[in-house]
PDB file of C-alpha atoms in Angstrom:
ATOM      1  CA  MET F   9      18.330 -17.887  36.829  1.00  0.00           C
ATOM      2  CA  GLY F  10      18.743 -21.693  36.096  1.00  0.00           C
ATOM      3  CA  THR F  11      20.179 -24.010  38.841  1.00  0.00           C
ATOM      4  CA  PHE F  12      21.702 -27.420  38.977  1.00  0.00           C
ATOM      5  CA  GLY F  13      19.016 -29.199  41.128  1.00  0.00           C
ATOM      6  CA  GLN F  14      16.173 -26.557  42.154  1.00  0.00           C
ATOM      7  CA  GLY F  15      14.838 -25.467  38.825  1.00  0.00           C
ATOM      8  CA  ILE F  16      14.655 -22.026  37.455  1.00  0.00           C
ATOM      9  CA  PHE F  17      14.165 -18.711  39.571  1.00  0.00           C
ATOM     10  CA  LEU F  18      12.814 -15.684  38.052  1.00  0.00           C
ATOM     11  CA  TYR F  19      13.554 -12.314  39.818  1.00  0.00           C
ATOM     12  CA  ASP F  20      12.509  -8.916  38.870  1.00  0.00           C
ATOM     13  CA  LYS F  21      14.827  -5.884  38.617  1.00  0.00           C
ATOM     14  CA  TRP F  22      15.197  -5.344  42.095  1.00  0.00           C
ATOM     15  CA  GLY F  23      16.191  -8.820  42.924  1.00  0.00           C
ATOM     16  CA  LYS F  24      12.889 -10.047  44.471  1.00  0.00           C
ATOM     17  CA  LEU F  25      11.911 -13.616  43.620  1.00  0.00           C
ATOM     18  CA  VAL F  26       8.749 -13.342  41.383  1.00  0.00           C
ATOM     19  CA  GLN F  27       8.367 -16.945  39.935  1.00  0.00           C
ATOM     20  CA  LYS F  28       9.800 -20.450  40.550  1.00  0.00           C
ATOM     21  CA  LEU F  29       9.689 -23.113  37.986  1.00  0.00           C
ATOM     22  CA  ASP F  30      10.599 -26.809  39.069  1.00  0.00           C
ATOM     23  CA  LYS F  31       9.332 -30.264  38.790  1.00  0.00           C
ATOM     24  CA  LYS F  32       6.548 -29.663  41.153  1.00  0.00           C
ATOM     25  CA  THR F  33       5.278 -26.835  38.667  1.00  0.00           C
ATOM     26  CA  GLY F  34       5.745 -28.278  35.166  1.00  0.00           C
ATOM     27  CA  LEU F  35       9.430 -29.191  34.562  1.00  0.00           C
ATOM     28  CA  THR F  36      10.497 -32.819  33.941  1.00  0.00           C
ATOM     29  CA  THR F  37      13.994 -32.102  35.656  1.00  0.00           C
ATOM     30  CA  ASN F  38      15.402 -29.602  38.084  1.00  0.00           C
ATOM     31  CA  ILE F  39      18.867 -29.615  36.432  1.00  0.00           C
ATOM     32  CA  ILE F  40      19.055 -26.682  34.146  1.00  0.00           C
ATOM     33  CA  THR F  41      22.168 -26.264  32.324  1.00  0.00           C
ATOM     34  CA  GLY F  42      21.588 -23.247  30.056  1.00  0.00           C
ATOM     35  CA  LEU F  43      18.867 -20.454  29.358  1.00  0.00           C
ATOM     36  CA  LEU F  44      18.289 -18.245  26.284  1.00  0.00           C
ATOM     37  CA  THR F  45      15.529 -15.616  25.993  1.00  0.00           C
ATOM     38  CA  ASP F  46      13.986 -15.209  22.576  1.00  0.00           C
ATOM     39  CA  GLY F  47      11.155 -12.606  22.409  1.00  0.00           C
ATOM     40  CA  ASN F  48       8.339 -13.416  24.917  1.00  0.00           C
ATOM     41  CA  GLN F  49       9.735 -16.935  25.508  1.00  0.00           C
ATOM     42  CA  VAL F  50      12.650 -18.453  27.406  1.00  0.00           C
ATOM     43  CA  TYR F  51      14.483 -21.681  26.487  1.00  0.00           C
ATOM     44  CA  MET F  52      16.148 -23.915  28.878  1.00  0.00           C
ATOM     45  CA  GLY F  53      18.489 -26.639  28.521  1.00  0.00           C
ATOM     46  CA  SER F  54      18.705 -29.366  30.850  1.00  0.00           C
ATOM     47  CA  ASN F  55      19.856 -32.954  31.443  1.00  0.00           C
ATOM     48  CA  LEU F  56      16.932 -34.263  29.549  1.00  0.00           C
ATOM     49  CA  GLY F  57      16.886 -31.915  26.794  1.00  0.00           C
ATOM     50  CA  LEU F  58      15.276 -28.665  25.524  1.00  0.00           C
ATOM     51  CA  ILE F  59      12.321 -27.010  27.442  1.00  0.00           C
ATOM     52  CA  ARG F  60      10.540 -23.779  26.849  1.00  0.00           C
ATOM     53  CA  ALA F  61       8.244 -21.401  28.577  1.00  0.00           C
ATOM     54  CA  ASP F  62       6.335 -18.147  28.192  1.00  0.00           C
ATOM     55  CA  LEU F  63       7.501 -15.030  29.784  1.00  0.00           C
ATOM     56  CA  PRO F  64       6.888 -13.512  32.144  1.00  0.00           C
ATOM     57  CA  ASP F  65       4.792 -15.977  34.010  1.00  0.00           C
ATOM     58  CA  LEU F  66       6.863 -18.898  32.854  1.00  0.00           C
ATOM     59  CA  LYS F  67       3.512 -20.615  31.972  1.00  0.00           C
ATOM     60  CA  ASN F  68       2.903 -23.004  29.135  1.00  0.00           C
ATOM     61  CA  VAL F  69       5.829 -25.193  29.560  1.00  0.00           C
ATOM     62  CA  LYS F  70       6.871 -27.304  26.515  1.00  0.00           C
ATOM     63  CA  VAL F  71       9.321 -30.139  26.422  1.00  0.00           C
ATOM     64  CA  PHE F  72      10.727 -31.076  23.270  1.00  0.00           C
ATOM     65  CA  LYS F  73      10.485 -34.918  22.490  1.00  0.00           C
ATOM     66  CA  GLU F  74      12.186 -37.145  20.111  1.00  0.00           C
ATOM     67  CA  SER F  75       8.681 -37.476  18.260  1.00  0.00           C
ATOM     68  CA  GLU F  76       8.859 -34.100  17.225  1.00  0.00           C
ATOM     69  CA  GLY F  77      12.575 -34.441  15.757  1.00  0.00           C
ATOM     70  CA  MET F  78      14.367 -32.919  18.832  1.00  0.00           C
ATOM     71  CA  PHE F  79      16.404 -35.053  21.452  1.00  0.00           C
ATOM     72  CA  SER F  80      16.554 -36.007  24.866  1.00  0.00           C
ATOM     73  CA  TRP F  81      20.334 -35.754  25.378  1.00  0.00           C
ATOM     74  CA  GLU F  82      21.686 -33.708  28.058  1.00  0.00           C
ATOM     75  CA  CYS F  83      22.554 -30.383  26.911  1.00  0.00           C
ATOM     76  CA  ARG F  84      26.046 -28.838  27.633  1.00  0.00           C
ATOM     77  CA  GLN F  85      26.231 -26.181  30.143  1.00  0.00           C
ATOM     78  CA  GLY F  86      25.890 -22.865  28.482  1.00  0.00           C
ATOM     79  CA  GLY F  87      24.953 -24.631  25.176  1.00  0.00           C
ATOM     80  CA  LEU F  88      22.253 -22.448  23.776  1.00  0.00           C
ATOM     81  CA  LYS F  89      22.997 -19.694  21.171  1.00  0.00           C
ATOM     82  CA  LYS F  90      20.875 -17.910  18.927  1.00  0.00           C
ATOM     83  CA  LEU F  91      22.109 -17.545  15.438  1.00  0.00           C
ATOM     84  CA  PRO F  92      21.791 -14.601  13.151  1.00  0.00           C
ATOM     85  CA  ASP F  93      19.082 -16.340  10.981  1.00  0.00           C
ATOM     86  CA  GLY F  94      16.851 -16.648  14.119  1.00  0.00           C
ATOM     87  CA  SER F  95      17.645 -20.345  14.568  1.00  0.00           C
ATOM     88  CA  MET F  96      19.114 -21.765  17.671  1.00  0.00           C
ATOM     89  CA  MET F  97      22.249 -23.945  18.029  1.00  0.00           C
ATOM     90  CA  ILE F  98      22.023 -26.372  21.079  1.00  0.00           C
ATOM     91  CA  ALA F  99      25.272 -28.150  22.023  1.00  0.00           C
ATOM     92  CA  THR F 100      24.500 -31.712  23.644  1.00  0.00           C
ATOM     93  CA  THR F 101      26.486 -34.568  24.612  1.00  0.00           C
ATOM     94  CA  ASN F 102      25.390 -36.104  21.364  1.00  0.00           C
ATOM     95  CA  GLY F 103      26.605 -33.218  19.085  1.00  0.00           C
ATOM     96  CA  PRO F 104      25.152 -30.005  17.922  1.00  0.00           C
ATOM     97  CA  TYR F 105      21.445 -29.319  16.831  1.00  0.00           C
ATOM     98  CA  ILE F 106      19.849 -26.896  15.070  1.00  0.00           C
ATOM     99  CA  TYR F 107      16.299 -25.623  15.907  1.00  0.00           C
ATOM    100  CA  TYR F 108      14.285 -23.368  13.718  1.00  0.00           C
ATOM    101  CA  PRO F 109      11.597 -21.647  15.866  1.00  0.00           C
ATOM    102  CA  HIS F 110       9.941 -19.953  12.690  1.00  0.00           C
ATOM    103  CA  ASN F 111       9.222 -23.395  11.191  1.00  0.00           C
ATOM    104  CA  ASP F 112       7.833 -24.890  14.252  1.00  0.00           C
ATOM    105  CA  LYS F 113       3.874 -24.936  13.179  1.00  0.00           C
ATOM    106  CA  ALA F 114       2.821 -26.913  15.977  1.00  0.00           C
ATOM    107  CA  THR F 115       4.387 -24.432  18.456  1.00  0.00           C
ATOM    108  CA  GLN F 116       2.905 -21.403  16.275  1.00  0.00           C
ATOM    109  CA  LEU F 117      -0.536 -23.014  16.234  1.00  0.00           C
ATOM    110  CA  ALA F 118      -0.415 -23.609  20.069  1.00  0.00           C
ATOM    111  CA  SER F 119       0.864 -19.959  20.747  1.00  0.00           C
ATOM    112  CA  GLY F 120      -0.881 -18.222  18.001  1.00  0.00           C
ATOM    113  CA  ILE F 121      -0.277 -17.947  14.113  1.00  0.00           C
ATOM    114  CA  LEU F 122      -1.670 -15.251  11.672  1.00  0.00           C
ATOM    115  CA  SER F 123      -2.251 -15.530   7.931  1.00  0.00           C
ATOM    116  CA  ILE F 124      -3.783 -13.354   5.321  1.00  0.00           C
ATOM    117  CA  ALA F 125      -7.076 -15.254   4.004  1.00  0.00           C
ATOM    118  CA  GLY F 126      -7.820 -12.946   1.011  1.00  0.00           C
ATOM    119  CA  LEU F 127      -8.449  -9.486  -0.279  1.00  0.00           C
ATOM    120  CA  ARG F 128     -11.716  -8.065  -1.785  1.00  0.00           C
ATOM    121  CA  TYR F 129     -12.190  -4.883  -3.555  1.00  0.00           C
ATOM    122  CA  GLY F 130     -14.742  -2.889  -5.404  1.00  0.00           C
ATOM    123  CA  GLU F 131     -17.433  -0.700  -3.963  1.00  0.00           C
ATOM    124  CA  ARG F 132     -19.568  -3.706  -3.315  1.00  0.00           C
ATOM    125  CA  ASN F 133     -16.411  -5.930  -2.399  1.00  0.00           C
ATOM    126  CA  ASP F 134     -17.638  -8.248  -5.219  1.00  0.00           C
ATOM    127  CA  LYS F 135     -13.968  -8.864  -6.413  1.00  0.00           C
ATOM    128  CA  GLN F 136     -11.684 -11.065  -4.670  1.00  0.00           C
ATOM    129  CA  PHE F 137      -8.318 -12.560  -4.441  1.00  0.00           C
ATOM    130  CA  LEU F 138      -7.623 -15.485  -2.163  1.00  0.00           C
ATOM    131  CA  PHE F 139      -4.185 -16.477  -0.720  1.00  0.00           C
ATOM    132  CA  ALA F 140      -2.597 -19.875  -0.299  1.00  0.00           C
ATOM    133  CA  ALA F 141      -2.771 -21.423   3.138  1.00  0.00           C
ATOM    134  CA  ALA F 142       0.994 -21.757   3.497  1.00  0.00           C
ATOM    135  CA  GLN F 143       2.227 -17.996   2.901  1.00  0.00           C
ATOM    136  CA  ASP F 144       5.578 -16.118   3.141  1.00  0.00           C
ATOM    137  CA  ALA F 145       5.991 -13.226   5.319  1.00  0.00           C
ATOM    138  CA  SER F 146       5.844 -10.883   2.472  1.00  0.00           C
ATOM    139  CA  LEU F 147       2.896 -11.127  -0.097  1.00  0.00           C
ATOM    140  CA  LYS F 148       2.395  -9.252  -3.337  1.00  0.00           C
ATOM    141  CA  LEU F 149      -1.044  -8.905  -5.125  1.00  0.00           C
ATOM    142  CA  PRO F 150      -0.171  -9.938  -8.673  1.00  0.00           C
ATOM    143  CA  GLN F 151      -2.512  -7.415 -10.613  1.00  0.00           C
ATOM    144  CA  GLU F 152      -3.219  -3.728  -9.887  1.00  0.00           C
ATOM    145  CA  ILE F 153      -6.725  -2.739  -8.486  1.00  0.00           C
ATOM    146  CA  GLU F 154      -8.398   0.025 -10.690  1.00  0.00           C
ATOM    147  CA  TYR F 155      -9.134   3.374  -9.498  1.00  0.00           C
ATOM    148  CA  LYS F 156     -13.021   2.727  -9.396  1.00  0.00           C
ATOM    149  CA  ASP F 157     -12.610  -0.409  -7.257  1.00  0.00           C
ATOM    150  CA  ASN F 158     -10.458   1.472  -4.550  1.00  0.00           C
ATOM    151  CA  PHE F 159     -12.727  -0.045  -1.773  1.00  0.00           C
ATOM    152  CA  VAL F 160     -10.449  -2.596  -0.194  1.00  0.00           C
ATOM    153  CA  THR F 161     -11.169  -5.269   2.642  1.00  0.00           C
ATOM    154  CA  ILE F 162      -8.511  -7.563   3.828  1.00  0.00           C
ATOM    155  CA  ASN F 163      -9.376 -10.708   5.700  1.00  0.00           C
ATOM    156  CA  LEU F 164      -7.206 -11.975   8.451  1.00  0.00           C
ATOM    157  CA  SER F 165      -7.258 -15.429   9.972  1.00  0.00           C
ATOM    158  CA  GLY F 166      -5.929 -15.964  13.541  1.00  0.00           C
ATOM    159  CA  VAL F 167      -5.572 -19.147  15.110  1.00  0.00           C
ATOM    160  CA  SER F 168      -4.548 -20.128  18.861  1.00  0.00           C
ATOM    161  CA  GLN F 169      -5.115 -23.321  20.246  1.00  0.00           C
ATOM    162  CA  ARG F 170      -4.273 -22.204  23.966  1.00  0.00           C
ATOM    163  CA  ASN F 171      -6.372 -18.917  24.113  1.00  0.00           C
ATOM    164  CA  PRO F 172      -8.544 -18.338  20.711  1.00  0.00           C
ATOM    165  CA  ASP F 173     -10.878 -15.692  22.579  1.00  0.00           C
ATOM    166  CA  GLY F 174      -7.832 -13.684  23.469  1.00  0.00           C
ATOM    167  CA  ILE F 175      -6.845 -12.725  19.880  1.00  0.00           C
ATOM    168  CA  LEU F 176      -6.004  -9.285  19.055  1.00  0.00           C
ATOM    169  CA  TYR F 177      -4.926  -8.131  15.361  1.00  0.00           C
ATOM    170  CA  HIS F 178      -2.617  -5.337  15.211  1.00  0.00           C
ATOM    171  CA  TYR F 179      -2.136  -3.517  11.594  1.00  0.00           C
ATOM    172  CA  GLN F 180      -0.969  -0.605   9.770  1.00  0.00           C
ATOM    173  CA  LEU F 181      -1.348   0.584   6.236  1.00  0.00           C
ATOM    174  CA  THR F 182       1.437   2.330   5.101  1.00  0.00           C
ATOM    175  CA  GLY F 183       0.645   5.640   3.275  1.00  0.00           C
ATOM    176  CA  PHE F 184      -2.836   5.722   4.963  1.00  0.00           C
ATOM    177  CA  ASP F 185      -2.582   4.756   8.520  1.00  0.00           C
ATOM    178  CA  SER F 186      -0.649   7.155  10.730  1.00  0.00           C
ATOM    179  CA  GLY F 187       0.255   4.492  13.331  1.00  0.00           C
ATOM    180  CA  TRP F 188      -0.826   0.958  14.361  1.00  0.00           C
ATOM    181  CA  VAL F 189      -4.419  -0.100  14.801  1.00  0.00           C
ATOM    182  CA  THR F 190      -5.568  -2.742  17.473  1.00  0.00           C
ATOM    183  CA  THR F 191      -8.663  -4.711  16.730  1.00  0.00           C
ATOM    184  CA  ARG F 192     -10.561  -8.092  17.516  1.00  0.00           C
ATOM    185  CA  ASN F 193     -12.150  -7.981  13.940  1.00  0.00           C
ATOM    186  CA  PRO F 194     -10.196 -10.071  11.449  1.00  0.00           C
ATOM    187  CA  GLU F 195     -12.081  -8.106   8.585  1.00  0.00           C
ATOM    188  CA  ILE F 196     -10.086  -4.832   7.963  1.00  0.00           C
ATOM    189  CA  ARG F 197     -11.815  -2.072   5.650  1.00  0.00           C
ATOM    190  CA  PHE F 198     -10.181   0.785   3.707  1.00  0.00           C
ATOM    191  CA  SER F 199     -12.206   3.159   1.425  1.00  0.00           C
ATOM    192  CA  ASN F 200     -11.406   5.627  -1.072  1.00  0.00           C
ATOM    193  CA  LEU F 201      -7.924   4.940  -1.372  1.00  0.00           C
ATOM    194  CA  ASN F 202      -5.921   7.269  -3.486  1.00  0.00           C
ATOM    195  CA  PRO F 203      -3.688   5.804  -6.439  1.00  0.00           C
ATOM    196  CA  GLY F 204      -0.270   4.702  -5.439  1.00  0.00           C
ATOM    197  CA  ASN F 205       1.585   1.805  -3.915  1.00  0.00           C
ATOM    198  CA  TYR F 206       0.381   0.371  -0.327  1.00  0.00           C
ATOM    199  CA  GLN F 207       1.849  -2.056   1.961  1.00  0.00           C
ATOM    200  CA  PHE F 208      -0.481  -3.743   4.761  1.00  0.00           C
ATOM    201  CA  THR F 209       1.233  -5.149   7.741  1.00  0.00           C
ATOM    202  CA  ALA F 210      -0.316  -7.088  10.611  1.00  0.00           C
ATOM    203  CA  TYR F 211       0.455  -9.365  13.258  1.00  0.00           C
ATOM    204  CA  LEU F 212      -1.592 -10.814  16.465  1.00  0.00           C
ATOM    205  CA  SER F 213      -1.102 -10.968  19.955  1.00  0.00           C
ATOM    206  CA  ILE F 214      -2.211 -12.930  22.765  1.00  0.00           C
ATOM    207  CA  GLY F 215      -1.127 -11.467  26.275  1.00  0.00           C
ATOM    208  CA  THR F 216       2.408 -10.902  25.776  1.00  0.00           C
ATOM    209  CA  TYR F 217       2.956 -13.098  22.769  1.00  0.00           C
ATOM    210  CA  GLN F 218       3.177 -11.778  19.562  1.00  0.00           C
ATOM    211  CA  SER F 219       3.172 -13.656  16.194  1.00  0.00           C
ATOM    212  CA  ARG F 220       5.686 -12.900  13.261  1.00  0.00           C
ATOM    213  CA  PRO F 221       4.310 -10.109  11.312  1.00  0.00           C
ATOM    214  CA  LEU F 222       2.835 -10.524   7.774  1.00  0.00           C
ATOM    215  CA  SER F 223       2.846  -8.024   5.029  1.00  0.00           C
ATOM    216  CA  LEU F 224       0.817  -7.570   1.778  1.00  0.00           C
ATOM    217  CA  SER F 225       1.708  -5.052  -0.877  1.00  0.00           C
ATOM    218  CA  PHE F 226      -1.040  -3.901  -3.457  1.00  0.00           C
ATOM    219  CA  ASP F 227      -1.305  -1.209  -6.018  1.00  0.00           C
ATOM    220  CA  ILE F 228      -4.355   1.145  -6.648  1.00  0.00           C
ATOM    221  CA  ASP F 229      -4.138   2.301 -10.505  1.00  0.00           C
ATOM    222  CA  ARG F 230      -4.544   5.845 -11.632  1.00  0.00           C
ATOM    223  CA  PRO F 231      -7.658   7.341 -12.858  1.00  0.00           C
ATOM    224  CA  LEU F 232      -7.487   7.744 -16.610  1.00  0.00           C
ATOM    225  CA  SER F 233      -7.103  11.483 -16.152  1.00  0.00           C
ATOM    226  CA  GLY F 234      -3.908  10.644 -14.098  1.00  0.00           C
ATOM    227  CA  LYS F 235      -2.152   8.551 -16.598  1.00  0.00           C
ATOM    228  CA  LEU F 236       0.858   9.968 -18.537  1.00  0.00           C
ATOM    229  CA  TRP F 237      -0.220   8.625 -22.008  1.00  0.00           C
ATOM    230  CA  PHE F 238      -3.631  10.177 -21.643  1.00  0.00           C
ATOM    231  CA  GLN F 239      -2.322  13.479 -20.465  1.00  0.00           C
ATOM    232  CA  VAL F 240       0.123  13.543 -23.477  1.00  0.00           C
ATOM    233  CA  LEU F 241      -2.898  12.687 -25.973  1.00  0.00           C
ATOM    234  CA  LEU F 242      -5.066  15.480 -24.177  1.00  0.00           C
ATOM    235  CA  ILE F 243      -2.180  17.862 -24.815  1.00  0.00           C
ATOM    236  CA  LEU F 244      -1.827  16.950 -28.349  1.00  0.00           C
ATOM    237  CA  PHE F 245      -5.657  16.933 -28.949  1.00  0.00           C
ATOM    238  CA  LEU F 246      -6.001  20.409 -27.602  1.00  0.00           C
ATOM    239  CA  SER F 247      -2.883  21.746 -29.301  1.00  0.00           C
ATOM    240  CA  ALA F 248      -4.406  20.391 -32.616  1.00  0.00           C
ATOM    241  CA  LEU F 249      -7.851  22.059 -31.736  1.00  0.00           C
ATOM    242  CA  CYS F 250      -6.328  25.366 -30.948  1.00  0.00           C
ATOM    243  CA  TRP F 251      -4.186  25.261 -34.236  1.00  0.00           C
ATOM    244  CA  LEU F 252      -7.602  24.500 -36.172  1.00  0.00           C
ATOM    245  CA  LEU F 253      -9.529  27.220 -34.262  1.00  0.00           C
ATOM    246  CA  LEU F 254      -6.506  29.629 -35.191  1.00  0.00           C
ATOM    247  CA  THR F 255      -6.588  28.644 -38.636  1.00  0.00           C
ATOM    248  CA  ILE F 256     -10.348  28.932 -39.295  1.00  0.00           C
ATOM    249  CA  GLY F 257     -10.376  32.485 -37.264  1.00  0.00           C
ATOM    250  CA  ASN F 258      -7.634  33.621 -39.544  1.00  0.00           C
ATOM    251  CA  ARG F 259      -9.187  32.550 -42.765  1.00  0.00           C
ATOM    252  CA  ILE F 260     -12.392  34.239 -41.581  1.00  0.00           C
ATOM    253  CA  TYR F 261     -10.656  37.234 -40.817  1.00  0.00           C
ATOM    254  CA  GLN F 262      -8.787  37.489 -44.038  1.00  0.00           C
ATOM    255  CA  LYS F 263     -12.172  37.014 -45.899  1.00  0.00           C
ATOM    256  CA  TYR F 264     -13.633  39.908 -43.724  1.00  0.00           C
ATOM    257  CA  ILE F 265     -10.555  42.059 -44.639  1.00  0.00           C
ATOM    258  CA  GLN F 266     -11.085  41.238 -48.314  1.00  0.00           C
ATOM    259  CA  ALA F 267     -14.796  42.041 -48.129  1.00  0.00           C
ATOM    260  CA  ARG F 268     -14.176  45.368 -46.684  1.00  0.00           C
ATOM    261  CA  MET F 269     -11.463  46.261 -49.219  1.00  0.00           C
ATOM    262  CA  VAL F 270     -13.859  45.199 -52.142  1.00  0.00           C
ATOM    263  CA  ASN F 271     -16.747  47.171 -50.591  1.00  0.00           C
ATOM    264  CA  LYS F 272     -14.504  50.279 -50.432  1.00  0.00           C
ATOM    265  CA  LEU F 273     -13.098  49.794 -53.863  1.00  0.00           C
ATOM    266  CA  GLU F 274     -16.597  49.365 -55.312  1.00  0.00           C
ATOM    267  CA  THR F 275     -17.564  52.674 -53.209  1.00  0.00           C
ATOM    268  CA  GLU F 276     -14.585  54.443 -54.806  1.00  0.00           C
ATOM    269  CA  ILE F 277     -15.424  53.384 -58.189  1.00  0.00           C
ATOM    270  CA  ALA F 278     -18.996  54.508 -57.958  1.00  0.00           C
ATOM    271  CA  HIS F 279     -18.212  57.661 -56.481  1.00  0.00           C
ATOM    272  CA  LYS F 280     -15.695  58.493 -59.674  1.00  0.00           C
ATOM    273  CA  GLN F 281     -18.540  57.165 -61.986  1.00  0.00           C
ATOM    274  CA  GLU F 282     -20.881  59.778 -60.700  1.00  0.00           C
ATOM    275  CA  LEU F 283     -18.399  62.448 -60.697  1.00  0.00           C
ATOM    276  CA  THR F 284     -17.681  61.457 -64.390  1.00  0.00           C
ATOM    277  CA  ALA F 285     -21.442  61.537 -65.201  1.00  0.00           C
ATOM    278  CA  ARG F 286     -21.822  64.922 -63.766  1.00  0.00           C
ATOM    279  CA  SER F 287     -19.048  66.643 -65.765  1.00  0.00           C
ATOM    280  CA  ILE F 288     -20.358  65.251 -69.167  1.00  0.00           C
ATOM    281  CA  PHE F 289     -24.029  66.085 -68.683  1.00  0.00           C
ATOM    282  CA  ILE F 290     -23.949  69.854 -67.949  1.00  0.00           C
ATOM    283  CA  CYS F 291     -27.180  71.916 -68.679  1.00  0.00           C
ATOM    284  CA  PRO F 292     -27.293  74.521 -71.350  1.00  0.00           C
ATOM    285  CA  ALA F 293     -28.156  77.398 -68.886  1.00  0.00           C
ATOM    286  CA  GLN F 294     -24.863  76.723 -66.946  1.00  0.00           C
ATOM    287  CA  LEU F 295     -23.048  76.686 -70.185  1.00  0.00           C
ATOM    288  CA  GLN F 296     -24.255  80.215 -71.343  1.00  0.00           C
ATOM    289  CA  ARG F 297     -23.443  81.509 -68.018  1.00  0.00           C
ATOM    290  CA  THR F 298     -20.113  80.412 -68.570  1.00  0.00           C
ATOM    291  CA  GLU F 299     -19.639  81.783 -71.916  1.00  0.00           C
ATOM    292  CA  ARG F 300     -21.215  85.405 -70.722  1.00  0.00           C
ATOM    293  CA  SER F 301     -18.789  85.383 -68.051  1.00  0.00           C
ATOM    294  CA  THR F 302     -15.897  84.631 -70.225  1.00  0.00           C
ATOM    295  CA  ALA F 303     -16.599  87.274 -72.813  1.00  0.00           C
ATOM    296  CA  GLN F 304     -16.731  89.931 -70.155  1.00  0.00           C
TER     297      GLN F 304
END
C-alpha cells in the first residue's frame, strides 16, 4: 500500500504488516502516488519520479534518473498502467511517458540476464555454432544436424551483478524432457537424440527473480534409411531385383522342361527304332515254326 507521506507498506494476506519502505530504508521520498506490480517487481510512482523494488522483501530499490532517459517529474495519482505489449505508461505532470522494461539492459544485467552462447554437436562435440551477443527471444539453428552427430551440447551464459553465485538455470527440451530441469551448470548436454524437430527453452532465476525465457529450435536429420527418397529407391531396386530373379528362374525352368521333353522324345524314338529292328531281323527257326503252324 502506497501512502502520501509515509512511504509504502507491505501486508500479508491476513492483514499483518510485513515490510515498510520509506526514506530511512531506501526511498528518496515518502510520497507515493501509484503502485504497479510486474512479475517479481513493484513500480512506485512518486512526487520525484519512478521507483522500483524487488518483491517480496522490497529490496534492491532503484530510482530512475534523467541520465537514464527517465524523468524526475511528479507522477500523477494512479498514473501507472501496464500496456498489452509489456511496456508501461506513466502519467506525469509533464505529460505521459512510456517505459519498456524488456529493453532496459542495465536493469537486466543487475538482476540477471540469460543468453545462449553457442551449440556444439557431434559425438566428440567438435562441431559448433556460435550466436550473437544481442539475441532475440527465439533462435533457430540455420542448418540441420546430421543423424550421426546427434550428441548436442548447449552453452548458456548467465550474468547477474547483484548475485552471480545465486544463478540457477531452468531448461526444457520439448520432445525429450518430460518437465523442467534445474541446474547450476550452464552446459546442457543431450545424447542420442532421435530424428525430429526440437525446441530448447531456458531461463535463469535468482531467488524470486526470473529472467525472460529464451528458446532455440533445431532439427536432427533422419538417417539414410529413414529418408523417403532412399526408401522409394530401395523399393524400386528390390522390385527390379525380384523381376530379374523371376525372369531368370522362369527361363531356367523353361529350359528344364524343354530338356525333359527332348529326353522323352529321344527315349521314345530309340524305343521305336529298337522295335522296328526286332521286327526286321527274325531268325530262320522262328520263321519255320511259324510256317508249320500255319500249314497245320
